[in-house]
Amino acid sequence: MSESLSNSITLSFFIEEPDGILYAQYAPAEAAVPPDLSSLENALQVSEHAGCYIDNSALLAFVKLCRDSKETQKLQIGQRKDAEFILSLADDLLSASLTLIPAVGGKPVGTAVNDALREQGIIHGILHKELDAALAAGRCENLLIAQGDAPRQGVAGRLEPLFGAHKSEVTQRDELAVIKFRELSHLLLVHVGDELMRRIPPVQGKFGMNIRGQVILAKPLPDMAFGANLQGAAPSATNPDLLMATNAGQPVVVDDGVIVNPVLQVPDVDLSTGNISFEGTIHVEGDIKAGMILNVTGDVIVNGLVEAADIIAGGNVAVKGGIIGLAERKPGTQSLSGTTSRIKCGGSVQALFAENAHVEAGDSIRLEQNARQCELIARKEITVGKPGSSVGNILGGKTQAALMISAVSLGSAAGIRTQIQVGFDPYRDAQIHDNQYQIGRKAAELDQLIKLQAFFMTHPEKAAGGIGEKVEAKRLHLLEELDALEKELDELEAEQELIDKASVKIIKKIHEGTEIQIGRHKWQVKEDSGPGNYQIHDGHIAII
């Protein structure tokens, strides 16, 4: 206990160890005047405890105790506090920060901070200038005093497509030139010797070091390489980082390079060619005649007309002329006959017009002029008529799209029944159902494997000979497949949000006899209506 006296006898201050508690003590004496707040504070200021933390409320309480007391009074009025510090290390050990709490009547930190740095093994990236300044000042808060070196991530290698960067010049008189095809359907074709893709190798990153001097490895970047068997393409003989076209066709980017779909050119599709099944893109310089069947994995480009033929394409279908089917109907129905023109593709369909045709597109359908008595189905949009044109009428038949149908006008003054439907995807529900079925089937298979592994735990001899390893590999493979299926299901269900915003956009007029359905809402048009963008609003179809 250390003690200091004031007024010789009556008032004294002392510290009680080891906690450094500061007390004031008053011993009444004859003719002594009890201390008031001012005299108490003055006595503290001239005492050896002036630098301690003082509780002002405790001083007031002590003055009240002493005012009429006949006995010795003692009360805690403060505390001597040594300097403190907090050393914080980041979870990744790439930095350390310091908080200094200054002493109040107590001891400074001295060498304790440097000792703590050594104890924590901090040897790299110490900011000595900042640390010394903080120690001299005696206070700081979350001050950065050590900084490691984060690893510098490299630049991933990539395969960079080159086709389309340089277009070949074509003369006006060359009617079979590539540019003619591009103008028709926005296809890109390449020739033998064209540059397709450049391989750019990765630049590996730089290692780092944490504040404990430990090396932090940069994430290794895999090298990129062209595939060994790319259809219609191969690395250049003089530059292995350059992929060249080895035949003419349509380039398609794949994971490990580019493949070139060969393009088949025919004057017409008729009895002289027979039905055609082809892996690639086909260019028909003339017409596709009635009764013919065309099945290709790529695109179909037709310079002339498509009559009552069947076309199945994995890509786009572009018809410079129109699509003309037979006007016959199935007896007693509004459906098209089995001998009409039928087109189904995975991409988009473009044509001048369509009559008595069944057209399905995995993307969109675009007709420059009219659609008459057709069945049109698109997963995204259907547009009939060019911007600014007065031609673009959908008359009769049934037109269905998931997101939007746009036309200059619908129906006719004669009141011919014309069905328009948006806000549904004819393929999505089937995909979701199939996806859910696959998830259930694979989950059941996974459950059987887990039960088998549990059996192996109690009968390890049954897992001998590599059987256990094969079961585990199969289990991991099933988990990956389930994860992919669940992600695909989430994406399919998210598409419904777009479908909920479906609309019918009309430039001029909707005639009586038209039926518009948006989602589950139907509108039988009883009298001609004007232009507008029709959507669901407050539970009914309205112009938005």
Coordinates of C-alpha atoms in Angstrom, one line a residue:
M1 CA 0.0 0.0 0.0
S2 CA 1.4 3.4 -1.0
E3 CA 0.1 6.5 0.8
S4 CA 0.2 10.3 0.5
L5 CA -1.1 12.7 3.1
S6 CA -2.9 16.0 2.7
N7 CA -3.6 18.6 5.4
S8 CA -1.0 16.7 7.5
I9 CA -3.6 14.6 9.4
T10 CA -7.1 14.7 8.3
L11 CA -7.1 13.9 4.5
S12 CA -4.9 11.2 2.9
F13 CA -4.8 9.1 -0.3
F14 CA -3.4 5.7 -0.7
I15 CA -3.3 2.9 -3.3
E16 CA -4.1 -0.7 -2.4
E17 CA -2.2 -3.3 -4.3
P18 CA -2.2 -5.4 -6.3
D19 CA -5.2 -3.9 -8.2
G20 CA -4.0 -0.3 -7.9
I21 CA -7.3 0.9 -6.3
L22 CA -7.0 4.5 -5.2
Y23 CA -8.7 5.4 -1.9
A24 CA -9.4 8.7 -0.1
Q25 CA -9.4 8.7 3.7
Y26 CA -10.6 11.4 6.1
A27 CA -9.9 11.3 9.8
P28 CA -11.8 14.0 11.6
A29 CA -9.8 16.0 14.1
E30 CA -10.6 18.8 16.5
A31 CA -11.2 22.1 14.7
A32 CA -10.6 20.4 11.3
V33 CA -12.8 21.4 8.4
P34 CA -14.2 18.5 6.3
P35 CA -13.0 18.7 2.7
D36 CA -15.2 20.1 0.0
L37 CA -15.0 19.1 -3.6
S38 CA -12.6 21.9 -4.5
S39 CA -10.1 21.2 -1.6
L40 CA -10.4 17.5 -2.4
E41 CA -9.5 18.0 -6.0
N42 CA -6.6 20.4 -5.1
A43 CA -5.2 17.9 -2.7
L44 CA -5.3 15.2 -5.4
Q45 CA -3.6 17.4 -7.9
V46 CA -0.6 18.0 -5.6
S47 CA -0.4 14.3 -4.5
E48 CA 1.6 11.6 -6.1
H49 CA -1.6 10.1 -7.4
A50 CA -2.6 13.0 -9.6
G51 CA -2.1 10.9 -12.8
C52 CA -4.5 8.1 -11.8
Y53 CA -8.0 7.6 -13.1
I54 CA -10.4 9.6 -10.9
D55 CA -14.1 8.8 -10.6
N56 CA -15.8 12.3 -10.2
S57 CA -19.0 10.8 -8.8
A58 CA -17.0 9.0 -6.2
L59 CA -15.4 12.4 -5.2
L60 CA -18.8 13.9 -4.6
A61 CA -19.9 10.8 -2.6
F62 CA -16.7 11.1 -0.4
V63 CA -17.3 14.8 0.3
K64 CA -20.9 13.9 1.5
L65 CA -19.5 11.2 3.7
C66 CA -17.0 13.5 5.3
R67 CA -19.4 16.5 5.8
D68 CA -20.8 15.6 9.2
S69 CA -18.8 12.5 10.0
K70 CA -17.3 12.0 13.4
E71 CA -15.5 8.8 12.4
T72 CA -12.8 8.1 9.9
Q73 CA -14.2 7.7 6.3
K74 CA -12.6 5.7 3.5
L75 CA -13.9 5.5 -0.1
Q76 CA -12.6 4.2 -3.5
I77 CA -12.3 7.2 -5.7
G78 CA -10.2 5.9 -8.6
Q79 CA -7.6 3.5 -9.9
R80 CA -4.1 3.4 -11.2
K81 CA -4.2 1.8 -14.7
D82 CA -1.2 0.5 -16.6
A83 CA -1.0 0.8 -20.3
E84 CA -2.6 -2.0 -22.3
F85 CA -2.5 -3.2 -25.9
I86 CA -4.4 -5.5 -28.2
L87 CA -2.6 -7.3 -31.0
S88 CA -4.9 -8.6 -33.7
L89 CA -3.9 -11.0 -36.5
A90 CA -6.0 -11.4 -39.6
D91 CA -7.4 -14.9 -40.2
D92 CA -5.3 -15.2 -43.4
L93 CA -2.2 -14.0 -41.5
L94 CA -1.7 -11.3 -44.1
S95 CA -1.9 -8.4 -41.6
A96 CA -1.6 -7.5 -38.0
S97 CA -3.1 -4.4 -36.2
L98 CA -2.4 -2.8 -32.9
T99 CA -4.6 -0.9 -30.4
L100 CA -2.8 0.9 -27.6
I101 CA -4.7 2.0 -24.5
P102 CA -2.5 4.6 -22.7
A103 CA -1.6 4.3 -19.0
V104 CA -3.5 6.3 -16.4
G105 CA -1.1 6.8 -13.5
G106 CA 0.4 3.4 -14.4
K107 CA 3.3 1.9 -16.4
P108 CA 3.7 2.2 -20.1
V109 CA 3.7 -0.9 -22.3
G110 CA 7.5 -0.7 -22.7
T111 CA 8.8 -3.6 -24.8
A112 CA 5.7 -5.7 -24.3
V113 CA 4.4 -5.1 -27.9
N114 CA 7.7 -6.2 -29.5
D115 CA 7.8 -9.2 -27.2
A116 CA 4.2 -10.1 -28.3
L117 CA 5.2 -9.8 -32.0
R118 CA 8.1 -12.3 -31.4
E119 CA 5.8 -14.6 -29.5
Q120 CA 3.3 -14.6 -32.3
G121 CA 6.1 -15.4 -34.8
I122 CA 5.5 -12.1 -36.8
I123 CA 8.7 -11.6 -38.7
H124 CA 7.7 -10.4 -42.2
G125 CA 6.3 -7.1 -43.3
I126 CA 6.5 -5.3 -39.9
L127 CA 5.9 -1.6 -40.4
H128 CA 8.6 -0.3 -38.0
K129 CA 8.0 3.4 -38.7
E130 CA 4.3 3.2 -37.9
L131 CA 4.9 1.0 -34.9
D132 CA 7.5 3.2 -33.4
A133 CA 5.4 6.3 -33.8
A134 CA 2.4 4.6 -32.1
L135 CA 4.6 3.5 -29.2
A136 CA 5.9 7.0 -28.8
A137 CA 2.4 8.5 -28.8
G138 CA 1.2 5.9 -26.4
R139 CA -2.1 5.4 -28.1
C140 CA -3.6 4.1 -31.4
E141 CA -6.6 2.1 -32.6
N142 CA -6.6 -0.7 -35.1
L143 CA -3.3 0.5 -36.5
L144 CA -1.8 -1.7 -39.3
I145 CA 1.7 -2.6 -38.0
A146 CA 2.4 -5.6 -40.2
Q147 CA 1.5 -6.3 -43.8
G148 CA 2.1 -9.6 -45.6
D149 CA 2.4 -10.1 -49.4
A150 CA -0.8 -11.6 -50.9
P151 CA -0.1 -14.0 -53.8
R152 CA -0.6 -12.4 -57.1
Q153 CA -3.0 -14.4 -59.2
G154 CA -2.0 -15.2 -62.7
V155 CA -3.9 -14.7 -66.0
A156 CA -5.9 -17.7 -67.1
G157 CA -5.1 -19.2 -70.5
R158 CA -7.8 -18.9 -73.1
L159 CA -8.9 -20.0 -76.5
E160 CA -9.8 -16.8 -78.5
P161 CA -12.0 -17.1 -81.5
L162 CA -10.8 -15.3 -84.6
F163 CA -13.4 -15.9 -87.2
G164 CA -15.5 -12.8 -87.9
A165 CA -12.6 -10.5 -87.1
H166 CA -11.6 -10.3 -90.8
K167 CA -14.3 -10.7 -93.4
S168 CA -13.5 -11.7 -97.0
E169 CA -14.2 -9.2 -99.7
V170 CA -16.8 -10.5 -102.1
T171 CA -17.8 -9.1 -105.5
Q172 CA -21.3 -8.1 -106.3
R173 CA -21.6 -10.7 -109.2
D174 CA -20.8 -13.7 -107.0
E175 CA -24.3 -14.8 -106.1
L176 CA -23.0 -17.7 -104.0
A177 CA -20.7 -15.6 -101.9
V178 CA -20.6 -16.0 -98.1
I179 CA -21.8 -12.5 -97.5
K180 CA -25.1 -13.3 -99.3
F181 CA -25.7 -16.1 -96.8
R182 CA -24.9 -13.8 -93.9
E183 CA -27.3 -11.1 -95.1
L184 CA -30.0 -13.7 -95.3
S185 CA -29.7 -15.4 -91.9
H186 CA -26.8 -13.9 -90.1
L187 CA -24.7 -17.1 -90.5
L188 CA -21.0 -17.0 -90.5
L189 CA -19.2 -19.4 -92.9
V190 CA -15.5 -20.0 -93.2
H191 CA -13.2 -21.4 -95.9
V192 CA -10.3 -23.8 -95.9
G193 CA -7.2 -22.0 -94.4
D194 CA -9.2 -19.4 -92.4
E195 CA -7.9 -18.7 -88.9
L196 CA -10.4 -20.0 -86.4
M197 CA -8.9 -19.6 -82.9
R198 CA -5.7 -18.6 -81.1
R199 CA -4.4 -20.3 -78.0
I200 CA -3.1 -17.9 -75.4
P201 CA -1.2 -19.8 -72.7
P202 CA -1.7 -18.9 -69.0
V203 CA 0.5 -16.6 -67.1
Q204 CA 1.2 -18.3 -63.7
G205 CA 0.8 -16.2 -60.6
K206 CA 3.4 -15.0 -58.1
F207 CA 3.8 -16.6 -54.6
G208 CA 3.1 -14.5 -51.6
M209 CA 4.3 -14.5 -47.9
N210 CA 2.3 -14.0 -44.7
I211 CA 3.5 -12.1 -41.7
R212 CA 5.0 -15.2 -40.2
G213 CA 7.2 -15.6 -43.1
Q214 CA 5.3 -18.6 -44.6
V215 CA 5.0 -18.9 -48.3
I216 CA 1.5 -18.6 -49.8
L217 CA 1.1 -20.5 -53.0
A218 CA -0.6 -18.8 -55.9
K219 CA -3.5 -20.8 -57.5
P220 CA -2.0 -22.9 -60.3
L221 CA -3.6 -22.2 -63.7
P222 CA -4.2 -25.2 -66.0
D223 CA -2.8 -25.0 -69.5
M224 CA -5.2 -24.9 -72.5
A225 CA -4.9 -27.1 -75.5
F226 CA -6.9 -27.6 -78.7
G227 CA -8.9 -30.8 -78.9
A228 CA -7.2 -33.7 -80.7
N229 CA -10.1 -34.5 -83.1
L230 CA -11.9 -31.2 -84.0
Q231 CA -14.2 -31.7 -87.0
G232 CA -13.0 -29.5 -89.9
A233 CA -10.2 -27.8 -88.0
A234 CA -6.5 -28.5 -87.0
P235 CA -3.6 -26.6 -85.6
S236 CA -1.4 -24.7 -88.1
A237 CA 1.7 -26.6 -89.3
T238 CA 3.8 -23.5 -88.5
N239 CA 2.1 -22.3 -85.4
P240 CA 0.6 -24.8 -83.0
D241 CA -1.2 -22.0 -81.1
L242 CA -3.3 -21.2 -84.2
L243 CA -6.3 -23.3 -85.2
M244 CA -7.1 -23.4 -88.9
A245 CA -10.1 -24.5 -90.9
T246 CA -9.5 -27.6 -92.9
N247 CA -12.9 -27.5 -94.7
A248 CA -15.5 -24.9 -95.5
G249 CA -18.6 -24.6 -93.4
Q250 CA -20.1 -23.0 -90.3
P251 CA -17.7 -22.5 -87.3
V252 CA -19.0 -23.4 -83.9
V253 CA -17.1 -22.8 -80.7
V254 CA -16.7 -25.8 -78.4
D255 CA -14.9 -26.3 -75.1
D256 CA -11.6 -27.2 -76.6
G257 CA -11.6 -25.3 -79.9
V258 CA -13.8 -24.8 -82.9
I259 CA -15.5 -27.3 -85.1
V260 CA -16.6 -26.5 -88.7
N261 CA -19.9 -27.9 -89.8
P262 CA -19.7 -28.7 -93.5
V263 CA -22.2 -26.9 -95.7
L264 CA -24.1 -28.9 -98.3
Q265 CA -25.2 -26.9 -101.4
V266 CA -28.0 -28.1 -103.6
P267 CA -30.0 -26.4 -106.4
D268 CA -33.4 -27.7 -105.1
V269 CA -34.7 -30.4 -102.8
D270 CA -37.0 -32.5 -104.9
L271 CA -37.2 -36.0 -106.4
S272 CA -33.8 -35.6 -108.0
T273 CA -32.2 -35.4 -104.5
G274 CA -34.6 -37.4 -102.5
N275 CA -35.2 -36.8 -98.8
I276 CA -32.0 -35.5 -97.1
S277 CA -30.6 -36.3 -93.7
F278 CA -27.4 -34.3 -93.1
E279 CA -25.0 -33.5 -90.2
G280 CA -24.3 -29.9 -90.9
T281 CA -25.8 -26.9 -92.6
I282 CA -27.6 -27.0 -96.0
H283 CA -27.9 -24.2 -98.5
V284 CA -30.8 -24.6 -101.0
E285 CA -30.3 -22.3 -104.0
G286 CA -33.9 -22.8 -105.1
D287 CA -37.0 -24.4 -103.6
I288 CA -37.9 -27.2 -101.2
K289 CA -40.6 -29.0 -103.1
A290 CA -43.9 -30.4 -101.7
G291 CA -43.6 -33.8 -100.0
M292 CA -39.8 -33.7 -99.4
I293 CA -38.3 -34.2 -95.9
L294 CA -35.1 -32.4 -94.8
N295 CA -33.4 -33.3 -91.5
V296 CA -30.1 -31.5 -90.6
T297 CA -28.2 -30.9 -87.5
G298 CA -27.1 -27.3 -88.5
D299 CA -29.0 -24.5 -90.3
V300 CA -31.2 -24.5 -93.4
I301 CA -30.9 -21.6 -95.9
V302 CA -33.4 -21.5 -98.7
N303 CA -33.1 -18.9 -101.4
G304 CA -36.6 -19.7 -102.8
L305 CA -39.8 -21.1 -101.4
V306 CA -40.6 -23.9 -99.0
E307 CA -43.7 -25.8 -100.2
A308 CA -45.6 -28.5 -98.3
A309 CA -42.4 -30.1 -97.0
D310 CA -41.0 -31.2 -93.6
I311 CA -37.9 -29.5 -92.3
I312 CA -36.2 -30.4 -89.0
A313 CA -33.1 -28.4 -88.1
G314 CA -30.9 -28.3 -85.1
G315 CA -30.1 -24.6 -85.8
N316 CA -31.9 -21.8 -87.6
V317 CA -34.1 -21.9 -90.7
A318 CA -33.9 -18.9 -93.1
V319 CA -36.3 -18.8 -96.1
K320 CA -35.7 -15.9 -98.5
G321 CA -39.1 -16.5 -100.1
G322 CA -42.2 -17.7 -98.3
I323 CA -43.5 -20.9 -96.6
I324 CA -46.6 -22.2 -98.4
G325 CA -48.5 -25.3 -97.2
L326 CA -51.7 -26.9 -98.4
A327 CA -54.9 -25.2 -97.4
E328 CA -56.7 -28.5 -96.6
R329 CA -57.9 -28.9 -93.0
K330 CA -58.6 -32.0 -91.0
P331 CA -62.4 -32.7 -91.3
G332 CA -64.3 -31.2 -88.4
T333 CA -61.3 -29.4 -86.9
Q334 CA -59.3 -26.2 -87.2
S335 CA -56.0 -28.2 -87.3
L336 CA -53.8 -28.3 -90.4
S337 CA -53.7 -31.4 -92.6
G338 CA -50.8 -33.9 -92.4
T339 CA -49.5 -32.8 -95.8
T340 CA -49.0 -29.1 -95.0
S341 CA -45.6 -27.4 -94.6
R342 CA -44.0 -28.3 -91.3
I343 CA -40.9 -26.7 -89.9
K344 CA -39.2 -27.5 -86.5
C345 CA -35.9 -26.0 -85.5
G346 CA -33.8 -25.5 -82.4
G347 CA -33.0 -21.8 -83.2
S348 CA -35.0 -19.2 -85.1
V349 CA -37.1 -19.2 -88.2
Q350 CA -37.0 -16.3 -90.7
A351 CA -39.2 -16.1 -93.8
L352 CA -40.9 -13.6 -96.0
F353 CA -44.4 -14.9 -95.2
A354 CA -46.1 -18.1 -94.1
E355 CA -49.4 -19.7 -95.3
N356 CA -51.0 -22.9 -94.0
A357 CA -47.8 -23.9 -92.3
H358 CA -46.9 -25.4 -88.9
V359 CA -43.7 -23.7 -87.6
E360 CA -42.0 -24.5 -84.3
A361 CA -38.9 -22.6 -83.2
G362 CA -36.7 -23.2 -80.1
D363 CA -36.0 -19.4 -80.1
S364 CA -38.0 -17.0 -82.2
I365 CA -40.1 -16.7 -85.4
R366 CA -39.8 -13.6 -87.7
L367 CA -41.9 -13.0 -90.8
E368 CA -41.5 -9.9 -92.9
Q369 CA -45.1 -9.9 -94.2
N370 CA -48.1 -12.0 -93.1
A371 CA -49.0 -15.2 -91.4
R372 CA -52.3 -16.8 -92.7
Q373 CA -53.9 -19.9 -91.2
C374 CA -50.7 -21.0 -89.6
E375 CA -49.8 -22.8 -86.4
L376 CA -46.8 -20.9 -85.0
I377 CA -45.0 -21.9 -81.8
A378 CA -41.9 -20.2 -80.4
R379 CA -40.1 -20.4 -77.0
K380 CA -39.4 -16.7 -77.0
E381 CA -41.0 -14.3 -79.5
I382 CA -43.0 -14.2 -82.7
T383 CA -42.8 -11.0 -84.9
V384 CA -44.9 -10.6 -88.0
G385 CA -44.1 -7.4 -90.0
K386 CA -41.0 -5.3 -90.2
P387 CA -40.6 -2.0 -88.2
G388 CA -42.4 0.8 -89.9
S389 CA -44.2 -1.5 -92.3
S390 CA -48.0 -1.5 -92.9
V391 CA -47.8 -5.2 -93.7
G392 CA -47.8 -7.7 -90.9
N393 CA -51.1 -9.4 -90.3
I394 CA -51.8 -12.6 -88.4
L395 CA -55.0 -14.1 -89.8
G396 CA -56.5 -17.3 -88.5
G397 CA -54.8 -20.3 -87.1
K398 CA -53.0 -20.3 -83.7
T399 CA -50.0 -18.4 -82.7
Q400 CA -48.2 -19.3 -79.4
A401 CA -45.0 -17.7 -77.8
A402 CA -43.6 -17.7 -74.3
L403 CA -42.6 -14.0 -74.1
M404 CA -44.1 -11.9 -76.8
I405 CA -46.1 -11.8 -80.0
S406 CA -45.8 -8.7 -82.1
A407 CA -47.8 -7.9 -85.3
V408 CA -49.2 -5.0 -87.2
S409 CA -52.7 -6.4 -86.9
L410 CA -54.7 -9.4 -85.8
G411 CA -57.6 -11.1 -87.5
S412 CA -59.7 -9.6 -90.3
A413 CA -62.9 -7.6 -90.9
A414 CA -64.6 -10.9 -91.7
G415 CA -64.2 -12.0 -88.1
I416 CA -62.1 -15.0 -88.9
R417 CA -61.2 -16.8 -85.6
T418 CA -57.6 -16.0 -84.8
Q419 CA -56.0 -17.4 -81.6
I420 CA -53.1 -15.6 -79.9
Q421 CA -51.4 -17.1 -76.9
V422 CA -48.5 -15.9 -74.8
G423 CA -47.2 -16.5 -71.3
F424 CA -46.5 -20.2 -71.6
D425 CA -43.7 -22.4 -72.8
P426 CA -44.9 -25.6 -74.5
Y427 CA -41.5 -27.2 -73.9
R428 CA -40.7 -26.0 -70.4
D429 CA -43.2 -28.1 -68.4
A430 CA -42.1 -31.3 -70.2
Q431 CA -38.5 -30.4 -69.4
I432 CA -39.3 -29.8 -65.7
H433 CA -41.2 -33.1 -65.5
D434 CA -38.4 -35.0 -67.1
N435 CA -35.8 -33.2 -64.9
Q436 CA -37.8 -34.1 -61.7
Y437 CA -38.1 -37.7 -62.9
Q438 CA -34.3 -38.0 -63.4
I439 CA -33.6 -36.4 -60.0
G440 CA -35.9 -39.0 -58.3
R441 CA -34.4 -41.9 -60.2
K442 CA -30.8 -40.9 -59.4
A443 CA -31.7 -40.1 -55.8
A444 CA -33.1 -43.6 -55.4
E445 CA -30.0 -45.1 -57.0
L446 CA -27.8 -43.0 -54.6
D447 CA -29.8 -44.3 -51.7
Q448 CA -29.1 -47.9 -52.7
L449 CA -25.4 -47.2 -52.9
I450 CA -25.4 -45.6 -49.5
K451 CA -27.1 -48.7 -48.0
L452 CA -24.5 -50.9 -49.8
Q453 CA -21.7 -48.9 -48.3
A454 CA -23.3 -49.2 -44.8
F455 CA -23.3 -53.0 -45.4
F456 CA -19.6 -52.9 -46.3
M457 CA -18.9 -51.2 -42.9
T458 CA -20.1 -54.3 -41.1
H459 CA -18.9 -56.8 -43.7
P460 CA -15.6 -55.3 -45.1
E461 CA -14.7 -58.6 -46.8
K462 CA -17.6 -57.9 -49.3
A463 CA -15.8 -54.7 -50.4
A464 CA -12.6 -56.4 -51.3
G465 CA -11.2 -56.6 -54.7
G466 CA -11.9 -53.0 -55.6
I467 CA -15.6 -53.3 -55.2
G468 CA -15.8 -50.7 -52.4
E469 CA -13.8 -48.2 -54.5
K470 CA -16.1 -48.7 -57.5
V471 CA -19.1 -48.1 -55.4
E472 CA -17.6 -44.9 -53.9
A473 CA -16.7 -43.7 -57.4
K474 CA -20.3 -44.3 -58.6
R475 CA -21.6 -42.5 -55.5
L476 CA -19.5 -39.4 -56.2
H477 CA -20.6 -39.5 -59.9
L478 CA -24.2 -39.6 -58.9
L479 CA -23.8 -36.7 -56.6
E480 CA -22.3 -34.6 -59.4
E481 CA -25.2 -35.6 -61.7
L482 CA -27.8 -34.7 -59.1
D483 CA -26.1 -31.3 -58.5
A484 CA -26.2 -30.6 -62.3
L485 CA -29.9 -31.7 -62.6
E486 CA -30.9 -29.5 -59.6
K487 CA -29.2 -26.5 -61.0
E488 CA -30.9 -27.1 -64.4
L489 CA -34.3 -27.4 -62.6
D490 CA -33.7 -24.1 -60.8
E491 CA -33.0 -22.4 -64.1
L492 CA -36.1 -23.8 -65.7
E493 CA -38.3 -22.6 -62.8
A494 CA -36.6 -19.2 -62.9
E495 CA -37.7 -18.8 -66.5
Q496 CA -41.3 -18.6 -65.3
E497 CA -40.6 -15.0 -64.0
L498 CA -40.0 -13.9 -67.6
I499 CA -43.0 -15.7 -68.9
D500 CA -45.2 -13.8 -66.3
K501 CA -44.3 -10.6 -68.1
A502 CA -45.5 -11.9 -71.5
S503 CA -47.2 -9.4 -73.8
V504 CA -49.0 -9.0 -77.2
K505 CA -47.8 -5.9 -79.1
I506 CA -50.1 -4.6 -81.8
I507 CA -49.2 -1.7 -84.1
K508 CA -52.6 -0.9 -85.7
K509 CA -55.7 -3.0 -84.9
I510 CA -57.2 -6.1 -83.4
H511 CA -60.2 -7.3 -85.3
E512 CA -63.4 -8.9 -83.9
G513 CA -63.1 -12.6 -83.7
T514 CA -59.6 -12.7 -82.3
E515 CA -59.0 -14.6 -79.1
I516 CA -56.1 -13.4 -77.0
Q517 CA -54.8 -15.5 -74.1
I518 CA -52.0 -14.3 -71.8
G519 CA -51.2 -16.9 -69.2
R520 CA -54.5 -18.1 -67.8
H521 CA -56.4 -15.0 -68.8
K522 CA -58.5 -15.0 -72.0
W523 CA -60.0 -12.1 -74.0
Q524 CA -62.6 -12.7 -76.7
V525 CA -62.5 -9.6 -78.9
K526 CA -66.1 -8.7 -79.5
E527 CA -65.4 -5.5 -81.4
D528 CA -62.3 -4.0 -83.1
S529 CA -59.7 -2.7 -80.7
G530 CA -56.8 -0.3 -81.2
P531 CA -53.1 -0.7 -81.0
G532 CA -51.1 -1.1 -77.8
N533 CA -49.0 -3.4 -75.7
Y534 CA -51.3 -5.9 -74.0
Q535 CA -50.3 -7.5 -70.7
I536 CA -51.8 -8.8 -67.5
H537 CA -52.6 -5.9 -65.1
D538 CA -54.6 -6.2 -61.9
G539 CA -55.8 -9.7 -63.0
H540 CA -57.0 -8.9 -66.5
I541 CA -55.6 -8.2 -69.9
A542 CA -55.0 -4.5 -70.4
I543 CA -53.0 -2.0 -72.5
I544 CA -49.8 -1.2 -70.5

